[in-house]
Short mmCIF file of C-alpha atoms in Angstrom, two decimals:
data_model
loop_
_atom_site.label_atom_id
_atom_site.label_comp_id
_atom_site.label_asym_id
_atom_site.label_seq_id
_atom_site.Cartn_x
_atom_site.Cartn_y
_atom_site.Cartn_z
CA GLY V 318 -7.23 -43.36 108.38
CA ALA V 319 -4.40 -45.92 106.82
CA GLY V 320 -2.10 -46.94 109.24
CA VAL V 321 1.93 -47.31 108.73
CA SER V 322 2.01 -49.55 105.05
CA GLN V 323 5.83 -51.68 105.09
CA THR V 324 6.63 -53.07 101.83
CA PRO V 325 7.48 -56.02 100.70
CA SER V 326 6.24 -58.06 103.25
CA ASN V 327 7.80 -61.05 102.91
CA LYS V 328 11.65 -60.71 101.03
CA VAL V 329 13.57 -63.20 100.32
CA THR V 330 17.71 -62.43 98.98
CA GLU V 331 20.39 -63.94 98.30
CA LYS V 332 23.74 -63.24 100.69
CA GLY V 333 25.69 -60.81 99.25
CA LYS V 334 22.71 -58.75 97.68
CA TYR V 335 21.38 -55.35 98.46
CA VAL V 336 17.95 -55.21 99.62
CA GLU V 337 15.00 -51.69 100.20
CA LEU V 338 12.95 -51.88 102.67
CA ARG V 339 9.82 -49.46 102.30
CA CYS V 340 7.48 -47.38 105.28
CA ASP V 341 4.13 -45.51 104.45
CA PRO V 342 3.94 -43.94 107.92
CA ILE V 343 0.48 -42.31 109.12
CA SER V 344 0.00 -38.86 107.08
CA GLY V 345 1.20 -36.46 109.67
CA HIS V 346 3.07 -38.01 111.48
CA THR V 347 6.93 -36.62 112.19
CA ALA V 348 8.72 -39.02 113.83
CA LEU V 349 9.51 -42.84 112.10
CA TYR V 350 11.18 -45.31 113.49
CA TRP V 351 12.79 -48.22 112.34
CA TYR V 352 13.08 -52.02 114.51
CA ARG V 353 14.58 -55.49 113.61
CA GLN V 354 12.79 -58.73 115.64
CA SER V 355 14.91 -61.83 115.28
CA LEU V 356 12.98 -64.68 116.40
CA GLY V 357 11.43 -65.13 119.38
CA GLN V 358 13.60 -61.85 120.95
CA GLY V 359 12.13 -58.05 121.55
CA PRO V 360 11.87 -55.41 118.59
CA GLU V 361 15.34 -54.07 118.59
CA PHE V 362 15.71 -50.00 117.76
CA LEU V 363 17.67 -48.66 114.44
CA ILE V 364 17.53 -46.11 114.18
CA TYR V 365 14.80 -42.66 114.10
CA PHE V 366 13.84 -39.54 112.34
CA GLN V 367 12.39 -36.63 113.44
CA GLY V 368 11.24 -35.11 109.53
CA THR V 369 13.63 -35.39 106.90
CA GLY V 370 17.05 -35.76 110.34
CA ALA V 371 18.43 -38.83 111.26
CA ALA V 372 17.35 -37.99 115.41
CA ASP V 373 19.46 -41.35 116.76
CA ASP V 374 21.70 -43.73 114.78
CA SER V 375 23.38 -45.87 117.53
CA GLY V 376 21.27 -48.49 116.76
CA LEU V 377 21.89 -49.35 113.30
CA PRO V 378 24.27 -52.57 113.59
CA ASN V 379 26.83 -51.59 111.43
CA ASP V 380 27.98 -49.60 108.10
CA ARG V 381 25.78 -52.28 105.80
CA PHE V 382 23.12 -50.55 107.16
CA PHE V 383 21.34 -46.84 106.00
CA ALA V 384 17.85 -45.63 105.65
CA VAL V 385 16.12 -41.91 104.36
CA ARG V 386 13.90 -39.94 105.30
CA PRO V 387 14.86 -37.65 102.14
CA GLU V 388 10.68 -35.96 102.05
CA GLY V 389 9.78 -36.23 105.62
CA SER V 390 7.53 -38.22 105.23
CA VAL V 391 8.16 -42.38 103.84
CA SER V 392 11.71 -44.20 104.04
CA THR V 393 13.66 -46.65 103.20
CA LEU V 394 15.61 -49.03 105.34
CA LYS V 395 18.69 -50.05 103.15
CA ILE V 396 21.07 -52.34 103.43
CA GLN V 397 24.09 -53.36 101.89
CA ARG V 398 25.83 -57.34 101.17
CA THR V 399 23.58 -58.73 103.24
CA GLU V 400 24.40 -61.41 105.53
CA ARG V 401 22.75 -64.64 106.93
CA GLY V 402 22.42 -62.00 110.14
CA ASP V 403 20.37 -60.17 108.96
CA SER V 404 17.40 -62.08 108.40
CA ALA V 405 14.53 -61.02 110.43
CA VAL V 406 11.53 -59.01 110.74
CA TYR V 407 12.02 -55.40 109.87
CA LEU V 408 8.88 -52.54 111.51
CA CYS V 409 8.37 -49.99 111.31
CA ALA V 410 6.98 -47.60 113.51
CA SER V 411 5.44 -43.29 113.50
CA SER V 412 4.42 -40.95 115.81
CA TYR V 413 2.53 -37.41 115.67
CA SER V 414 5.81 -36.30 117.25
CA GLU V 415 8.43 -37.33 119.52
CA GLY V 416 7.68 -39.65 122.59
CA ALA V 417 3.98 -39.95 121.14
CA GLU V 418 2.13 -43.17 121.47
CA ALA V 419 4.32 -45.37 117.72
CA PHE V 420 1.76 -47.23 115.33
CA PHE V 421 3.33 -50.17 114.02
CA GLY V 422 3.19 -51.24 110.57
CA GLN V 423 3.40 -55.42 109.80
CA GLY V 424 6.53 -55.31 108.88
CA THR V 425 9.17 -57.12 105.99
CA ARG V 426 10.15 -60.67 106.74
CA LEU V 427 13.33 -60.66 105.60
CA THR V 428 15.57 -64.38 105.02
CA VAL V 429 18.97 -63.83 103.52
CA VAL V 430 19.89 -67.60 102.18
CA ALA I 386 23.44 -49.47 129.09
CA GLN I 387 19.94 -49.20 129.36
CA SER I 388 17.48 -52.72 128.85
CA VAL I 389 14.37 -54.15 129.31
CA SER I 390 13.79 -57.39 131.29
CA GLN I 391 10.70 -59.73 131.07
CA HIS I 392 10.75 -62.46 133.61
CA ASN I 393 8.09 -64.80 132.28
CA HIS I 394 8.67 -66.57 128.69
CA HIS I 395 6.13 -68.82 128.20
CA VAL I 396 3.04 -68.28 130.39
CA ILE I 397 -0.42 -71.45 130.20
CA LEU I 398 -3.56 -69.91 131.94
CA SER I 399 -6.83 -71.27 132.29
CA GLU I 400 -9.74 -69.22 131.25
CA ALA I 401 -10.64 -66.65 134.33
CA ALA I 402 -6.84 -67.05 135.88
CA SER I 403 -4.77 -63.98 137.18
CA LEU I 404 -2.52 -62.80 135.41
CA GLU I 405 0.78 -60.76 136.20
CA LEU I 406 3.82 -60.92 133.28
CA GLY I 407 7.00 -58.94 135.37
CA CYS I 408 8.89 -56.07 133.79
CA ASN I 409 12.09 -54.75 134.74
CA TYR I 410 13.93 -51.87 132.95
CA SER I 411 17.15 -50.35 133.69
CA TYR I 412 18.34 -46.67 133.11
CA GLY I 413 19.50 -43.81 134.95
CA GLY I 414 16.87 -40.80 133.98
CA THR I 415 13.17 -40.39 133.27
CA VAL I 416 11.70 -43.02 131.32
CA ASN I 417 8.23 -43.66 130.11
CA LEU I 418 6.97 -47.07 129.94
CA PHE I 419 5.19 -49.14 127.78
CA TRP I 420 3.23 -52.54 127.24
CA TYR I 421 2.73 -53.48 123.87
CA VAL I 422 0.59 -56.31 122.42
CA GLN I 423 1.06 -58.51 119.69
CA TYR I 424 -1.63 -60.41 118.68
CA PRO I 425 -1.05 -63.78 116.14
CA GLY I 426 -1.05 -62.04 112.81
CA GLN I 427 -1.28 -58.43 113.20
CA HIS I 428 1.84 -55.54 113.96
CA LEU I 429 2.44 -54.47 117.71
CA GLN I 430 -0.23 -53.06 119.52
CA LEU I 431 -0.23 -50.12 122.59
CA LEU I 432 -1.74 -51.95 125.22
CA LEU I 433 -1.33 -49.31 128.52
CA LYS I 434 1.77 -46.12 128.55
CA TYR I 435 3.06 -44.27 131.63
CA PHE I 436 4.97 -41.03 131.09
CA SER I 437 3.49 -39.89 135.08
CA GLY I 438 0.67 -38.81 137.55
CA ASP I 439 -0.58 -42.17 138.78
CA PRO I 440 2.00 -45.10 138.78
CA LEU I 441 -0.89 -47.32 138.66
CA VAL I 442 -2.16 -47.43 134.94
CA LYS I 443 -5.26 -48.58 133.23
CA GLY I 444 -5.04 -50.21 129.53
CA ILE I 445 -7.37 -51.34 126.84
CA LYS I 446 -9.04 -55.14 127.70
CA GLY I 447 -9.18 -54.62 131.83
CA PHE I 448 -5.59 -54.24 131.65
CA GLU I 449 -3.72 -52.89 133.99
CA ALA I 450 0.42 -51.70 135.16
CA GLU I 451 1.91 -50.72 138.28
CA PHE I 452 4.55 -48.39 138.04
CA ILE I 453 7.03 -48.70 141.18
CA LYS I 454 10.29 -46.05 140.40
CA SER I 455 12.27 -47.81 144.01
CA LYS I 456 12.01 -51.98 142.13
CA PHE I 457 12.53 -49.98 138.29
CA SER I 458 9.34 -52.20 137.80
CA PHE I 459 5.74 -51.62 135.82
CA ASN I 460 4.77 -55.39 135.91
CA LEU I 461 0.82 -55.39 133.63
CA ARG I 462 -1.47 -57.26 134.97
CA LYS I 463 -4.76 -58.37 134.59
CA PRO I 464 -7.51 -60.30 137.15
CA SER I 465 -9.22 -63.13 134.54
CA VAL I 466 -7.73 -63.26 131.66
CA GLN I 467 -9.58 -64.63 128.19
CA TRP I 468 -8.95 -67.09 125.67
CA SER I 469 -8.33 -64.45 122.94
CA ASP I 470 -6.02 -62.71 125.85
CA THR I 471 -3.88 -65.24 123.57
CA ALA I 472 -0.86 -63.14 121.92
CA GLU I 473 3.03 -62.08 123.07
CA TYR I 474 2.57 -59.19 125.10
CA PHE I 475 6.50 -56.36 124.88
CA CYS I 476 7.38 -54.01 128.00
CA ALA I 477 9.14 -51.75 126.85
CA VAL I 478 11.22 -48.54 128.30
CA SER I 479 11.97 -44.84 126.66
CA PRO I 480 14.36 -42.94 127.73
CA SER I 481 12.60 -38.81 128.32
CA ASN I 482 10.44 -37.53 125.10
CA THR I 483 13.07 -39.32 122.91
CA GLY I 484 10.48 -41.95 121.92
CA LYS I 485 12.81 -44.47 121.23
CA LEU I 486 11.70 -47.73 122.73
CA ILE I 487 13.56 -49.88 124.34
CA PHE I 488 11.83 -54.15 124.70
CA GLY I 489 12.44 -56.66 126.72
CA GLN I 490 11.77 -59.75 125.08
CA GLY I 491 8.60 -60.79 125.74
CA THR I 492 6.41 -62.75 127.18
CA THR I 493 4.28 -65.13 125.41
CA LEU I 494 0.92 -65.88 126.99
CA GLN I 495 -1.33 -68.98 126.25
CA VAL I 496 -4.72 -68.69 127.60
CA LYS I 497 -6.36 -72.43 127.30
CA PRO I 498 -10.04 -72.58 127.32
#
C-alpha cells in the first residue's frame, strides 16, 4: 500500500506568515509523529499522536507551533508567525502502534525568507 | 535529558572494507534501539532494531548491531561495504513503548568504488 505522504514537498514562505504542513499516514496506523530536521542534524522530535490525542508534545519549540489530528488519520502541523530559524525539513512518521516500527514520509522542506 | 551521540560524522571507505559506526545513548530507563538509513534522495528507512533478547541484532543488507547495556552502546557493523551503502546513517533510541525517537546527529558514509 501507499506509504506516508507529506504535502507540500517544498514550501517557501515569507517571515511572519502562517504555514500548514500535511501528513497522510499509512492506513490503519494509530500512532503519528512529527520531527524537524535541520541541515547536518538528526531528526528532532516535535510531537506524537496516539489516535486523535497528542500523547507527547514536549518537543514543540514554542507556542507558534501546533499540530492536530482531528479524525485520527491525517495530521496538520501549523506554524504561526514563521521565523527564518524555522527553516528545516519537517518529517512525519506513522506506526501501527506506539513502539512499533515507524515509517517515514519524504518530508516537507520549509524555507522561510 | 535523553541524548544520542554518534562518534563519526563522515566516514569514507573503499568497497569491501569493514564498517563500524559508533552510537552511545544517555537514558536511565528501558529503551528500544534503532538504526535508520537515508539513501540519497530517499526517505528514512529502518535498518534494524533492538527491543529485547539477543543483543546481537541482524538487519537488512548484511548490517548488524550489538547492544552493550553496560556501555550504553549500540554500534552498527557490516563486514564488507558496497558502493550502494553510501548513505546517511542515524542511530535512535526510544523510551520503551512510547514510540518517540531520539536521534543522533547522523553519520555520512561514502563508499568509493
